[in-house]
Every structure is written in C-alpha cells, then in structure tokens.
Coordinates of C-alpha atoms in Angstrom, one line a residue:
X3 CA 121.5 84.1 131.6
X4 CA 123.4 84.9 128.4
X5 CA 122.0 87.9 126.5
X6 CA 123.4 90.7 124.4
X7 CA 122.4 93.5 126.7
X8 CA 123.9 96.2 128.9
X9 CA 121.5 97.0 131.8
X10 CA 118.4 94.8 132.0
X11 CA 116.4 97.8 133.1
X12 CA 117.2 99.7 129.8
X13 CA 116.6 96.9 127.3
X14 CA 113.5 98.4 125.8
X15 CA 114.9 102.0 125.4
X16 CA 118.2 100.7 124.0
X17 CA 116.3 98.6 121.4
X18 CA 114.2 101.5 120.4
X19 CA 117.3 103.6 119.9
X20 CA 118.7 100.9 117.7
X21 CA 115.5 100.9 115.7
X22 CA 115.7 104.6 115.2
X23 CA 119.3 104.3 114.0
X24 CA 118.5 101.4 111.6
X25 CA 115.3 102.9 110.1
X26 CA 115.5 106.6 109.4
X27 CA 112.1 106.3 107.6
X28 CA 110.5 105.8 111.1
X29 CA 110.0 108.5 113.8
X30 CA 110.8 107.3 117.3
X31 CA 109.6 109.2 120.3
X32 CA 112.0 107.9 123.0
X33 CA 110.1 109.5 125.9
X34 CA 106.7 108.0 125.0
X35 CA 108.2 104.8 123.5
X36 CA 106.2 105.4 120.3
X37 CA 107.4 104.4 116.8
X38 CA 105.5 106.1 113.9
X39 CA 105.8 106.5 110.2
X40 CA 108.0 109.5 109.4
X41 CA 105.2 110.9 107.2
X42 CA 102.5 110.6 109.9
X43 CA 99.8 111.8 110.1
X44 CA 98.8 111.1 106.5
X45 CA 95.9 113.5 105.6
X46 CA 92.6 111.8 104.9
X47 CA 93.9 108.4 105.9
X48 CA 92.6 106.2 108.8
X49 CA 95.5 105.9 111.3
X50 CA 96.3 102.4 112.6
X51 CA 97.7 102.1 116.1
X52 CA 98.8 99.0 117.9
X53 CA 101.2 98.0 120.6
X54 CA 101.8 95.8 123.6
X55 CA 104.6 94.5 125.8
X56 CA 108.1 94.4 124.4
X57 CA 109.7 91.0 123.9
X58 CA 107.4 90.0 120.9
X59 CA 109.5 91.6 118.2
X60 CA 109.1 92.3 115.4
X61 CA 105.5 92.8 116.7
X62 CA 104.5 95.7 116.8
X63 CA 107.1 98.4 115.9
X64 CA 108.5 96.2 113.1
X65 CA 105.2 96.5 111.3
X66 CA 105.1 100.3 111.2
X67 CA 105.2 101.8 107.7
X68 CA 103.2 102.2 104.5
X69 CA 100.6 99.5 104.0
X70 CA 100.5 98.5 107.7
X71 CA 100.6 100.4 111.0
X72 CA 101.0 104.1 111.4
X73 CA 102.3 103.8 114.9
X74 CA 103.1 101.3 117.6
X75 CA 103.6 101.7 121.4
X76 CA 106.1 99.7 123.3
X77 CA 105.5 98.6 126.9
X78 CA 108.0 97.1 129.2
X79 CA 108.8 93.4 128.6
X80 CA 105.4 91.5 128.5
X81 CA 103.6 94.6 129.9
X82 CA 101.0 96.7 128.2
X83 CA 101.8 100.3 127.2
X84 CA 100.1 102.9 129.4
X85 CA 97.2 105.1 128.2
X86 CA 99.4 108.2 127.9
X87 CA 101.6 106.3 125.4
X88 CA 98.6 105.1 123.4
X89 CA 97.1 108.6 123.4
X90 CA 100.4 110.1 122.1
X91 CA 100.5 107.5 119.3
X92 CA 96.8 108.2 118.5
X93 CA 97.3 111.9 118.2
X94 CA 100.5 111.5 116.2
X95 CA 98.7 109.6 113.4
X96 CA 95.3 111.3 113.2
X97 CA 95.0 112.6 109.7
X98 CA 91.3 113.6 110.1
X99 CA 89.8 110.3 109.1
X100 CA 89.8 108.7 112.6
X101 CA 92.1 106.1 114.2
X102 CA 91.7 102.3 114.6
X103 CA 93.2 100.7 117.6
X104 CA 94.3 97.0 117.1
X105 CA 94.4 95.4 120.5
X106 CA 95.5 91.9 121.5
X107 CA 93.1 90.4 124.0
X108 CA 95.0 90.7 127.3
X109 CA 93.3 92.4 130.3
X110 CA 95.9 95.2 130.6
X111 CA 96.0 95.9 126.9
X112 CA 92.3 96.1 126.6
X113 CA 91.8 98.3 129.6
X114 CA 94.7 100.8 128.6
X115 CA 93.6 101.1 125.0
X116 CA 90.0 101.7 126.2
X117 CA 91.2 104.5 128.5
X118 CA 93.3 106.0 125.7
X119 CA 90.3 106.1 123.4
X120 CA 88.2 107.8 126.0
X121 CA 91.0 110.4 126.5
X122 CA 91.3 110.9 122.8
X123 CA 87.6 111.6 122.4
X124 CA 87.5 113.9 125.4
X125 CA 90.7 115.9 124.9
X126 CA 91.2 116.0 121.1
X127 CA 87.9 114.9 119.5
X128 CA 89.6 112.1 117.6
X129 CA 87.2 109.4 116.5
X130 CA 88.6 106.0 117.7
X131 CA 87.4 102.5 117.0
X132 CA 89.0 99.4 118.3
X133 CA 89.2 95.7 117.2
X134 CA 90.3 93.1 119.7
X135 CA 92.2 90.1 118.4
X136 CA 91.4 86.8 120.1
X137 CA 92.5 84.0 117.9
X138 CA 94.2 81.5 120.3
X139 CA 92.1 78.3 120.6
X140 CA 94.3 76.8 123.3
X141 CA 92.5 78.1 126.3
X142 CA 89.4 80.0 127.2
X143 CA 90.2 82.6 129.9
X144 CA 93.6 82.6 131.7
X145 CA 95.5 84.6 134.2
X146 CA 96.0 87.4 131.6
X147 CA 92.7 87.3 129.7
X148 CA 89.0 87.2 129.7
X149 CA 88.3 85.0 126.7
X150 CA 90.8 83.9 124.2
X151 CA 94.3 85.4 123.9
X152 CA 95.4 87.5 120.9
X153 CA 98.4 85.9 119.2
X154 CA 99.5 85.3 115.6
X155 CA 96.4 86.7 113.8
X156 CA 97.5 90.1 115.0
X157 CA 100.1 90.2 112.2
X158 CA 97.6 89.2 109.6
X159 CA 95.0 91.7 110.8
X160 CA 97.5 94.6 110.9
X161 CA 98.6 93.8 107.3
X162 CA 95.1 93.5 105.9
X163 CA 93.6 96.4 107.8
X164 CA 96.7 98.5 106.9
X165 CA 96.1 97.9 103.2
X166 CA 92.5 98.9 103.5
X167 CA 93.5 102.1 105.3
X168 CA 96.2 102.8 102.7
X169 CA 93.4 102.6 100.0
X170 CA 91.6 105.4 101.9
X171 CA 88.7 103.4 103.1
X172 CA 86.6 104.8 105.9
X173 CA 87.2 104.1 109.6
X174 CA 84.1 102.0 109.7
X175 CA 85.2 100.0 106.6
X176 CA 88.7 99.4 108.0
X177 CA 87.3 98.3 111.3
X178 CA 84.8 96.0 109.6
X179 CA 87.6 94.3 107.6
X180 CA 89.7 94.0 110.7
X181 CA 86.8 92.4 112.6
X182 CA 86.3 89.9 109.7
X183 CA 90.0 88.9 109.9
X184 CA 89.8 88.4 113.6
X185 CA 86.6 86.3 113.3
X186 CA 88.0 84.1 110.6
X187 CA 91.4 83.4 112.2
X188 CA 92.5 80.7 114.6
X189 CA 96.0 80.1 116.2
X190 CA 97.7 77.6 118.4
X191 CA 101.4 77.3 119.6
X192 CA 103.8 74.9 121.2
X193 CA 106.9 75.6 123.3
X194 CA 110.0 73.4 123.5
X195 CA 111.7 75.7 126.0
X196 CA 110.8 78.6 128.3
X197 CA 111.8 82.2 127.6
X198 CA 113.9 84.3 130.0
X199 CA 112.9 87.8 130.8
X200 CA 116.1 89.9 131.1
X201 CA 115.1 91.6 134.4
X202 CA 114.3 88.2 136.0
X203 CA 117.3 86.4 134.7
X204 CA 115.9 82.9 134.9
X205 CA 113.4 80.9 132.8
X206 CA 109.7 81.9 133.2
X207 CA 108.7 78.2 133.7
X208 CA 110.4 74.8 133.9
X209 CA 110.2 72.4 131.0
X210 CA 112.0 69.1 131.0
X211 CA 114.4 68.2 128.2
X212 CA 112.0 65.6 126.8
X213 CA 108.8 67.7 127.3
X214 CA 106.8 70.2 125.3
X215 CA 104.0 72.6 126.3
X216 CA 101.1 72.5 123.9
X217 CA 99.0 75.7 123.6
X218 CA 101.5 77.9 125.3
X219 CA 100.9 81.6 125.5
X220 CA 103.3 84.3 124.2
X221 CA 104.1 85.4 127.8
X222 CA 104.9 81.9 129.0
X223 CA 101.4 81.2 130.2
X224 CA 100.5 77.5 130.5
X225 CA 98.8 75.8 127.6
X226 CA 96.4 72.9 127.2
X227 CA 98.8 70.2 128.4
X228 CA 102.4 69.1 128.8
X229 CA 103.3 66.2 126.6
X230 CA 106.4 64.2 125.7
X231 CA 108.4 65.7 122.9
X232 CA 107.1 64.2 119.6
X233 CA 108.2 64.2 115.9
X234 CA 107.3 67.2 113.8
X235 CA 104.5 65.5 112.0
X236 CA 102.8 64.7 115.2
X237 CA 103.3 68.2 116.6
X238 CA 101.8 69.6 113.4
X239 CA 98.7 67.5 113.8
X240 CA 98.3 68.6 117.5
X241 CA 98.4 72.2 116.4
X242 CA 96.4 72.1 113.2
X243 CA 93.5 69.7 114.0
X244 CA 92.1 71.9 116.8
X245 CA 92.2 74.9 114.5
X246 CA 90.3 73.2 111.8
X247 CA 87.6 72.0 114.2
X248 CA 87.2 75.3 116.0
X249 CA 86.2 77.7 113.2
X250 CA 85.3 75.3 111.6
X251 CA 87.4 75.3 108.4
X252 CA 85.8 73.3 105.6
X253 CA 86.9 71.4 102.5
X254 CA 87.4 73.9 99.7
X255 CA 88.3 76.8 102.0
X256 CA 91.3 79.0 100.9
X257 CA 93.5 80.1 103.8
X258 CA 96.5 82.2 104.7
X259 CA 98.9 80.0 106.7
X260 CA 101.3 81.7 109.1
X261 CA 104.0 79.4 110.5
X262 CA 105.5 81.5 113.2
X263 CA 108.6 81.0 115.2
X264 CA 108.6 81.9 118.9
X265 CA 112.1 83.5 118.8
X266 CA 114.5 80.6 119.4
X267 CA 113.6 78.3 116.5
X268 CA 115.7 78.1 113.3
X269 CA 114.1 78.8 110.0
X270 CA 115.2 75.4 108.9
X271 CA 112.8 73.8 111.5
X272 CA 110.0 76.3 110.6
X273 CA 110.0 75.3 107.0
X274 CA 110.0 71.7 108.0
X275 CA 107.0 72.3 110.1
X276 CA 105.3 74.2 107.3
X277 CA 105.7 71.2 105.1
X278 CA 104.0 69.0 107.7
X279 CA 101.2 71.6 108.2
X280 CA 100.6 71.8 104.4
X281 CA 100.3 68.0 104.2
X282 CA 97.6 68.0 106.8
X283 CA 95.7 70.9 105.1
X284 CA 95.8 69.2 101.7
X285 CA 94.4 66.1 103.3
X286 CA 91.4 68.1 104.5
X287 CA 90.9 69.7 101.1
X288 CA 92.0 73.1 102.3
X289 CA 94.1 75.3 99.9
X290 CA 97.0 77.4 101.2
X291 CA 96.4 80.4 99.0
X292 CA 99.0 82.6 100.8
X293 CA 101.7 81.7 103.3
X294 CA 104.2 83.4 105.6
X295 CA 107.0 81.5 107.4
X296 CA 109.3 83.1 110.0
X297 CA 109.5 84.7 113.4
X298 CA 106.9 87.5 113.4
X299 CA 105.3 87.4 116.9
X300 CA 107.8 86.0 119.4
X301 CA 108.3 85.4 123.1
X302 CA 111.9 86.5 123.5
X303 CA 114.2 83.4 123.2
X304 CA 111.5 80.7 123.5
X305 CA 111.9 77.7 121.2
X306 CA 108.7 76.6 119.5
X307 CA 106.2 77.7 116.9
X308 CA 102.6 78.6 116.3
X309 CA 100.3 78.1 113.4
X310 CA 97.7 80.7 112.3
X311 CA 95.0 80.0 109.7
X312 CA 92.9 82.8 108.3
X313 CA 90.1 82.0 105.9
X314 CA 90.4 84.1 102.8
X315 CA 88.1 85.5 100.2
X316 CA 89.0 87.5 97.1
X317 CA 88.9 90.9 98.9
X318 CA 91.1 89.7 101.9
X319 CA 93.5 88.1 99.5
X320 CA 93.9 91.3 97.5
X321 CA 94.4 93.3 100.7
X322 CA 97.1 90.8 101.8
X323 CA 98.9 91.2 98.4
X324 CA 98.7 95.0 98.6
X325 CA 102.2 96.6 98.8
X326 CA 103.7 97.0 102.2
X327 CA 107.0 98.6 103.4
X328 CA 107.9 98.0 107.1
X329 CA 111.1 96.9 108.8
X330 CA 109.8 93.3 109.1
X331 CA 107.4 92.9 106.2
X332 CA 107.7 94.4 102.7
X333 CA 106.7 93.6 99.2
X334 CA 105.4 95.4 96.1
X335 CA 107.2 98.7 96.9

C-alpha cells in the first residue's frame, strides 16, 4: 500500500485538520468531526445537513458553504457518522426554520440519521425532515442497504436543495424539491480497480487486469456482473442504457448529466467518457441541459466512473444555476 498518510488510524482527523487550514471560511469541530459554514446558523434559513463515511471526498464536507450544505458529518472510512455527531451538526445549523437531513440509502446512515432526528426533536425541539437518496439502478438490496444505494445523485440533490434553502423557502418546500430530485435521478457505476482502505492495507476486492465490475458500489460492494474490459463506447452504453430504461427517460427530456470519477481516474478519461455518453443521449433524443464532469463522490483510489442523469424542468434548472461557494463546487459568487 502506497498512500500519503502518517498513521492509518488518524487519516480522517488529519484530513479534517487540513480542511480547516485550507478553508478558513468553514468551521471545523474536530471533536465531533463536523464541518459547518462559518456563518451558521443563518437566521430564518432552513439548515441542510448531510454526511456519511469518509473516503468519498469531496462528498460531503467539500460541499459545505453558501448555496449548498450548512454542515456535514464525517464518519470513519466507509462508516456512518454516529447520532451524536449528526445531532451536533443539526443544532449548529438551526436558524429557526428547521433542518433537512440528506441521507444516502445505507442501513447505518438511515438508522443513525433517524436517531439523531428523534434526539433533536426531544432535546431541542428542532423540526427535522429527511430525504433519502436511492438512485443506484445496479442492484436492489445489498449487504449495506434495503432498496437501492444512494450514490451520485446525492451531489445533485445537495446543490439543488441548497439553492432552495438559500432562497429562504420553507422546510416543507426544500424537502419537496429534494424528494423530486431523488425521484427523477438514476445512477450507475463501473470499477476498473478496487480501492484500498488505509486501515486494511490491501484491496477491498480482487479484480483481474482484464476485468471490470459493472454496477459497483461506492464502498466496493459487488455490482451486477463482472465483464471483460471493453472500449469506452461499450462501457458508456452499459452504464447509460439501464438508466434510460429505469426511470424511464423519454425523447425530448432535458437532463443534468454528472460524469463522476471514482477517485483514481484521470480527467482526460472522464471527458472521453462524457463524449461517449453524450452521443448515446443524443441518439435517444435526450438533451444534456446541464453537465458536471469530475470526481465528486469517490471511493478512495478506485479507478472507474459513474453516470448520473437527473431529469430537469425550468425550476430545477434555475436552482442548479443558483450561485454556490463551497470548496469543491462554486459558481456565480
């Protein structure tokens, strides 16, 4: 294992210390492992809280800032944050308009966010609503989930819901918009290599030099099938066609297309893949109205990519375009 680390047991804390040093416009609670906007809580604004296991950077802490999340909690590598962390984040961003929890659909995340919401209501009286992201079409139920996994659409949902909250919409309105985004998003990924968890020191799974895993999960969970490595245009078809059939997307739809790297794939290859994906969508009469290419929800050093399609209307497009300023995503500010 070759990694730029000191002690594998301290990777998360050291990374959060680095984030605090690099971004003085954020407030980092090292004890609770919570990253929040420096100006939180914002009076009269719905607070947005998300979080999950570390190892998926820039998700979630990289998306904290105006126009997106108010706070994010970091668990251990690929492990949900605990209820006390989530409760601390919730209290830190409550500006009197309630708090929305954005939760990826993994059993530990769902359970711990539910417990934190119950504690918030009982101990502080904060009104909390939750939206669960479950966009991965690759598998139905797995070792980590009941239902579909939450993957790339999490980024899209955090951005669009964050814009709605910044516009001072009500908690019910922000939750409704987030629910729409989740319902109208589909994702699927492919892995060319495994990832290596620092504390383990070896690949999470074995993948031959001429193999790829289609439908891989962001924690190294198995996908739909293991296939021989194929050219990019074939891989793009294997990822996109199931998405189009599942919603289903229709000719004339306008979509946001996120071509996401899993952590170990060069941007050169991601743009190449985006070109192949765009060809397929044009062939189906689907317009890419907005796009995002880069590594936004990763799996440590895994090589591979995922495609997320979100069906857009005028309202969601305007919310996507709304100004945002976070470490990993910023425009219009």
